[in-house]
mmCIF file of C-alpha atoms in Angstrom:
data_model
loop_
_atom_site.group_PDB
_atom_site.id
_atom_site.type_symbol
_atom_site.label_atom_id
_atom_site.label_comp_id
_atom_site.label_asym_id
_atom_site.label_seq_id
_atom_site.Cartn_x
_atom_site.Cartn_y
_atom_site.Cartn_z
ATOM 1 C CA MET A 6 -32.136 -15.935 0.866
ATOM 2 C CA ASP A 7 -31.771 -12.340 2.653
ATOM 3 C CA GLN A 8 -30.972 -9.885 0.077
ATOM 4 C CA THR A 9 -27.451 -8.909 0.785
ATOM 5 C CA ALA A 10 -26.628 -12.333 0.765
ATOM 6 C CA TYR A 11 -28.175 -12.861 -2.211
ATOM 7 C CA PHE A 12 -25.978 -9.645 -3.745
ATOM 8 C CA GLU A 13 -23.178 -11.004 -2.676
ATOM 9 C CA GLN A 14 -23.799 -14.647 -4.589
ATOM 10 C CA MET A 15 -24.326 -12.418 -7.625
ATOM 11 C CA ARG A 16 -21.430 -10.299 -7.149
ATOM 12 C CA GLN A 17 -19.557 -14.037 -6.445
ATOM 13 C CA LYS A 18 -21.099 -15.163 -9.843
ATOM 14 C CA ARG A 19 -19.666 -11.994 -12.098
ATOM 15 C CA ARG A 20 -16.197 -12.353 -10.273
ATOM 16 C CA THR A 21 -16.431 -16.201 -11.939
ATOM 17 C CA GLU A 22 -17.659 -15.028 -15.363
ATOM 18 C CA ILE A 23 -14.612 -12.391 -15.084
ATOM 19 C CA LEU A 24 -12.008 -14.928 -14.360
ATOM 20 C CA HIS A 25 -13.188 -17.342 -17.070
ATOM 21 C CA ALA A 26 -12.519 -14.340 -19.870
ATOM 22 C CA ALA A 27 -9.817 -13.971 -17.740
ATOM 23 C CA ARG A 28 -8.367 -16.949 -18.732
ATOM 24 C CA GLN A 29 -9.407 -18.052 -22.082
ATOM 25 C CA LEU A 30 -7.835 -14.689 -22.797
ATOM 26 C CA VAL A 31 -4.506 -15.362 -21.051
ATOM 27 C CA LEU A 32 -4.416 -19.099 -22.272
ATOM 28 C CA GLU A 33 -5.430 -18.447 -26.323
ATOM 29 C CA HIS A 34 -3.562 -15.078 -26.652
ATOM 30 C CA GLY A 35 -0.964 -14.999 -24.131
ATOM 31 C CA LEU A 36 -0.333 -11.998 -21.709
ATOM 32 C CA HIS A 37 0.754 -9.225 -24.300
ATOM 33 C CA ALA A 38 -3.208 -9.210 -24.963
ATOM 34 C CA PHE A 39 -3.849 -8.951 -21.903
ATOM 35 C CA THR A 40 -5.508 -5.710 -19.881
ATOM 36 C CA MET A 41 -7.884 -4.653 -18.347
ATOM 37 C CA GLN A 42 -9.618 -2.784 -21.263
ATOM 38 C CA GLN A 43 -9.537 -5.572 -23.542
ATOM 39 C CA LEU A 44 -11.187 -8.045 -20.660
ATOM 40 C CA ALA A 45 -13.485 -5.626 -20.538
ATOM 41 C CA ARG A 46 -14.437 -5.623 -24.275
ATOM 42 C CA SER A 47 -14.128 -9.671 -24.073
ATOM 43 C CA LEU A 48 -17.104 -9.388 -21.506
ATOM 44 C CA ASP A 49 -18.890 -6.924 -23.354
ATOM 45 C CA ILE A 50 -19.430 -4.580 -20.311
ATOM 46 C CA SER A 51 -17.063 -1.108 -19.665
ATOM 47 C CA THR A 52 -13.926 -0.868 -17.788
ATOM 48 C CA VAL A 53 -15.639 1.358 -14.833
ATOM 49 C CA THR A 54 -17.833 -1.314 -14.358
ATOM 50 C CA LEU A 55 -15.046 -4.560 -14.647
ATOM 51 C CA TYR A 56 -12.749 -2.119 -11.431
ATOM 52 C CA LYS A 57 -15.801 -2.431 -9.163
ATOM 53 C CA TYR A 58 -14.843 -6.304 -9.346
ATOM 54 C CA PHE A 59 -11.142 -6.260 -9.553
ATOM 55 C CA LYS A 60 -9.071 -3.061 -8.416
ATOM 56 C CA ASN A 61 -5.953 -3.419 -11.031
ATOM 57 C CA SER A 62 -4.858 -6.104 -13.552
ATOM 58 C CA GLU A 63 -2.287 -7.351 -10.872
ATOM 59 C CA ASP A 64 -5.882 -8.292 -8.671
ATOM 60 C CA VAL A 65 -7.033 -10.415 -12.085
ATOM 61 C CA MET A 66 -3.493 -12.243 -12.174
ATOM 62 C CA GLU A 67 -3.604 -12.948 -8.731
ATOM 63 C CA ALA A 68 -7.054 -14.670 -8.159
ATOM 64 C CA LEU A 69 -6.755 -16.280 -11.612
ATOM 65 C CA GLN A 70 -3.427 -17.328 -9.280
ATOM 66 C CA GLN A 71 -4.881 -18.982 -7.004
ATOM 67 C CA HIS A 72 -7.770 -20.302 -8.580
ATOM 68 C CA ALA A 73 -5.288 -22.554 -11.023
ATOM 69 C CA LEU A 74 -3.685 -23.658 -8.158
ATOM 70 C CA GLN A 75 -6.411 -24.764 -6.217
ATOM 71 C CA SER A 76 -7.963 -26.769 -9.275
ATOM 72 C CA CYS A 77 -5.027 -28.733 -9.517
ATOM 73 C CA SER A 78 -4.324 -29.346 -6.931
ATOM 74 C CA VAL A 79 -2.991 -33.377 -6.129
ATOM 75 C CA SER A 80 -5.159 -35.327 -3.611
ATOM 76 C CA GLY A 81 -2.986 -37.248 -1.260
ATOM 77 C CA ILE A 82 -1.212 -40.095 -2.366
ATOM 78 C CA LEU A 83 -0.938 -43.412 -0.501
ATOM 79 C CA LEU A 84 2.524 -45.311 0.622
ATOM 80 C CA PRO A 85 2.921 -47.906 -1.716
ATOM 81 C CA SER A 86 3.098 -51.313 0.502
ATOM 82 C CA SER A 87 5.474 -53.567 -1.599
ATOM 83 C CA ASP A 88 8.624 -54.974 -0.759
ATOM 84 C CA ASP A 89 10.337 -52.764 -3.764
ATOM 85 C CA PRO A 90 10.078 -49.211 -2.603
ATOM 86 C CA LEU A 91 12.557 -48.390 -5.027
ATOM 87 C CA LYS A 92 10.035 -49.031 -7.080
ATOM 88 C CA ASP A 93 7.064 -47.455 -5.283
ATOM 89 C CA PHE A 94 9.169 -44.426 -5.846
ATOM 90 C CA PHE A 95 8.921 -44.649 -9.059
ATOM 91 C CA GLU A 96 5.474 -45.765 -9.238
ATOM 92 C CA ILE A 97 4.793 -42.800 -6.941
ATOM 93 C CA CYS A 98 6.221 -40.047 -9.281
ATOM 94 C CA LEU A 99 4.626 -41.378 -12.446
ATOM 95 C CA TYR A 100 1.521 -40.636 -10.545
ATOM 96 C CA CYS A 101 2.199 -36.859 -9.209
ATOM 97 C CA PHE A 102 3.277 -36.596 -12.758
ATOM 98 C CA ASP A 103 -0.212 -37.878 -14.390
ATOM 99 C CA GLN A 104 -1.903 -36.051 -12.315
ATOM 100 C CA LEU A 105 -0.182 -32.690 -12.520
ATOM 101 C CA GLU A 106 -0.268 -33.288 -16.546
ATOM 102 C CA ALA A 107 -3.816 -33.419 -17.113
ATOM 103 C CA HIS A 108 -4.206 -30.332 -15.646
ATOM 104 C CA ARG A 109 -1.991 -28.852 -18.239
ATOM 105 C CA PRO A 110 -3.969 -25.327 -19.307
ATOM 106 C CA ASP A 111 -3.457 -24.816 -15.022
ATOM 107 C CA ILE A 112 -0.079 -24.365 -14.839
ATOM 108 C CA ALA A 113 0.355 -22.768 -18.258
ATOM 109 C CA LEU A 114 -1.815 -20.069 -15.870
ATOM 110 C CA ILE A 115 0.512 -20.608 -12.780
ATOM 111 C CA VAL A 116 3.572 -19.936 -15.010
ATOM 112 C CA LEU A 117 2.149 -17.205 -17.059
ATOM 113 C CA THR A 118 0.359 -15.176 -13.858
ATOM 114 C CA GLY A 119 3.848 -15.460 -12.307
ATOM 115 C CA SER A 120 5.920 -13.876 -14.668
ATOM 116 C CA TYR A 121 2.506 -11.500 -15.086
ATOM 117 C CA LEU A 122 3.246 -10.425 -11.213
ATOM 118 C CA GLN A 123 6.790 -10.731 -11.244
ATOM 119 C CA SER A 124 7.331 -8.051 -14.082
ATOM 120 C CA ARG A 125 4.886 -5.724 -12.456
ATOM 121 C CA ASP A 126 8.042 -5.960 -9.893
ATOM 122 C CA LEU A 127 5.336 -5.841 -6.832
ATOM 123 C CA PRO A 128 7.418 -6.623 -3.716
ATOM 124 C CA ALA A 129 8.101 -10.843 -2.452
ATOM 125 C CA LYS A 130 6.374 -12.037 -6.067
ATOM 126 C CA THR A 131 7.404 -14.573 -6.858
ATOM 127 C CA ILE A 132 6.147 -18.157 -8.909
ATOM 128 C CA PRO A 133 4.463 -20.307 -7.216
ATOM 129 C CA ALA A 134 5.745 -24.024 -6.900
ATOM 130 C CA LEU A 135 3.204 -26.920 -8.592
ATOM 131 C CA PRO A 136 0.825 -28.186 -5.488
ATOM 132 C CA TYR A 137 2.412 -31.392 -5.094
ATOM 133 C CA PRO A 138 0.872 -32.831 -2.343
ATOM 134 C CA ALA A 139 2.293 -31.554 1.625
ATOM 135 C CA ASP A 140 3.839 -34.391 2.611
ATOM 136 C CA PHE A 141 4.636 -35.932 -0.904
ATOM 137 C CA TYR A 142 8.679 -35.257 -0.556
ATOM 138 C CA GLN A 143 8.365 -36.998 2.642
ATOM 139 C CA LYS A 144 7.206 -40.613 1.289
ATOM 140 C CA GLN A 145 9.500 -39.916 -1.388
ATOM 141 C CA LEU A 146 12.585 -39.161 1.274
ATOM 142 C CA ARG A 147 10.806 -42.573 3.347
ATOM 143 C CA LEU A 148 11.142 -44.895 0.759
ATOM 144 C CA LEU A 149 14.075 -44.176 -0.882
ATOM 145 C CA GLU A 150 16.014 -44.381 2.864
ATOM 146 C CA ALA A 151 14.287 -47.528 2.294
ATOM 147 C CA ALA A 152 15.940 -48.753 -0.653
ATOM 148 C CA ARG A 153 18.679 -47.755 1.105
ATOM 149 C CA GLN A 154 18.345 -49.886 4.142
ATOM 150 C CA ASN A 155 17.668 -52.907 1.139
ATOM 151 C CA GLY A 156 20.737 -51.895 -0.379
ATOM 152 C CA GLN A 157 19.255 -50.673 -3.698
ATOM 153 C CA LEU A 158 21.013 -47.323 -3.833
ATOM 154 C CA SER A 159 24.154 -45.933 -4.576
ATOM 155 C CA PRO A 160 26.503 -45.628 -0.917
ATOM 156 C CA SER A 161 27.061 -41.573 -2.697
ATOM 157 C CA VAL A 162 24.109 -40.285 -2.919
ATOM 158 C CA VAL A 163 22.935 -37.965 -0.904
ATOM 159 C CA LEU A 164 19.235 -38.054 -0.594
ATOM 160 C CA PRO A 165 17.923 -34.825 0.337
ATOM 161 C CA ASP A 166 20.169 -32.951 -2.173
ATOM 162 C CA THR A 167 19.417 -35.834 -4.934
ATOM 163 C CA LEU A 168 15.760 -35.838 -4.221
ATOM 164 C CA GLN A 169 15.162 -32.252 -3.729
ATOM 165 C CA MET A 170 17.555 -32.245 -7.938
ATOM 166 C CA MET A 171 14.962 -34.698 -9.493
ATOM 167 C CA ASN A 172 11.370 -32.973 -8.610
ATOM 168 C CA ARG A 173 13.281 -29.674 -9.828
ATOM 169 C CA ILE A 174 13.863 -31.328 -13.133
ATOM 170 C CA LEU A 175 9.997 -32.512 -12.805
ATOM 171 C CA ASP A 176 8.434 -29.253 -11.849
ATOM 172 C CA SER A 177 10.964 -27.787 -14.831
ATOM 173 C CA VAL A 178 8.967 -30.363 -17.240
ATOM 174 C CA LEU A 179 6.091 -29.262 -16.827
ATOM 175 C CA ARG A 180 6.139 -26.005 -16.656
ATOM 176 C CA GLN A 181 7.788 -26.195 -19.891
ATOM 177 C CA MET A 182 5.525 -28.742 -20.661
ATOM 178 C CA SER A 183 2.568 -26.419 -20.525
ATOM 179 C CA LEU A 184 3.223 -23.748 -22.303
ATOM 180 C CA LEU A 185 3.891 -25.438 -25.429
ATOM 181 C CA PRO A 186 0.792 -25.280 -28.189
ATOM 182 C CA ASP A 187 -1.611 -27.850 -28.799
ATOM 183 C CA GLU A 188 -0.097 -28.413 -32.041
ATOM 184 C CA ALA A 189 3.338 -29.185 -29.918
ATOM 185 C CA PHE A 190 2.292 -31.176 -27.580
ATOM 186 C CA PRO A 191 2.438 -35.456 -27.890
ATOM 187 C CA ASP A 192 -0.205 -37.287 -26.835
ATOM 188 C CA ARG A 193 -0.158 -39.005 -23.077
ATOM 189 C CA GLU A 194 0.916 -42.352 -24.760
ATOM 190 C CA GLU A 195 4.154 -40.431 -25.601
ATOM 191 C CA LEU A 196 4.670 -38.145 -23.236
ATOM 192 C CA ARG A 197 5.106 -41.458 -20.588
ATOM 193 C CA ARG A 198 7.181 -42.715 -22.333
ATOM 194 C CA GLN A 199 9.414 -39.436 -22.220
ATOM 195 C CA ALA A 200 8.161 -39.315 -17.996
ATOM 196 C CA ARG A 201 9.371 -42.697 -18.139
ATOM 197 C CA GLU A 202 13.168 -41.412 -20.023
ATOM 198 C CA MET A 203 13.691 -38.808 -17.161
ATOM 199 C CA ILE A 204 12.745 -41.624 -14.448
ATOM 200 C CA PHE A 205 15.408 -43.860 -16.276
ATOM 201 C CA MET A 206 17.735 -41.196 -16.331
ATOM 202 C CA PHE A 207 16.725 -40.709 -12.455
ATOM 203 C CA ARG A 208 17.386 -44.361 -11.637
ATOM 204 C CA ALA A 209 20.820 -43.456 -13.024
ATOM 205 C CA CYS A 210 21.786 -40.974 -10.307
ATOM 206 C CA LEU A 211 20.509 -43.397 -7.545
ATOM 207 C CA THR A 212 21.905 -47.159 -8.260
ATOM 208 C CA THR A 213 23.664 -48.858 -10.957
ATOM 209 C CA GLU A 214 20.822 -51.277 -11.772
ATOM 210 C CA GLN A 215 19.469 -51.297 -15.370
ATOM 211 C CA GLN A 216 16.040 -52.406 -14.788
ATOM 212 C CA VAL A 217 14.024 -49.460 -14.288
#
């Protein structure tokens, strides 16, 4: 390894250490506790050294946000192949919910860093969408279209609008859930029960059937 590559490797290692400390600071103490000075103190370095790696607090927050998005990205979902497309639809919703719930700290960081960047009045800064698989919506839509062809859906359901509404609700629940303190967070079995209750509500929007 040449000297330039070595120094770049060490620089990236140091950046990773700084981001880990920033992550702990934000998750354990909240946004109000985050400053470049406090971050430097937590690392036992000077702010001058810190600014060699990140130009300002917004730069740290953007890096934290991108790392969190990558960490909790849900892998591709195989489309179920049973003869009940409505059941398959709800199963992939539960699967995606479970996968994202397992990354609760990363979702909290996505929400918190997004709020921070918005509060700084930066142009075009919004809280990013949670990282569902790129083709998740299309798979959902195909299953619901198949369910409609099977006569499982109410004729009055407008698929794109209803599906977007359901996904917004799931997204909102995941975001709110991510910000709960550990002592207020339900165990996984209770959380899954609550998720199934939401799905029962979704089913009521789609069909008059009574079984989930």
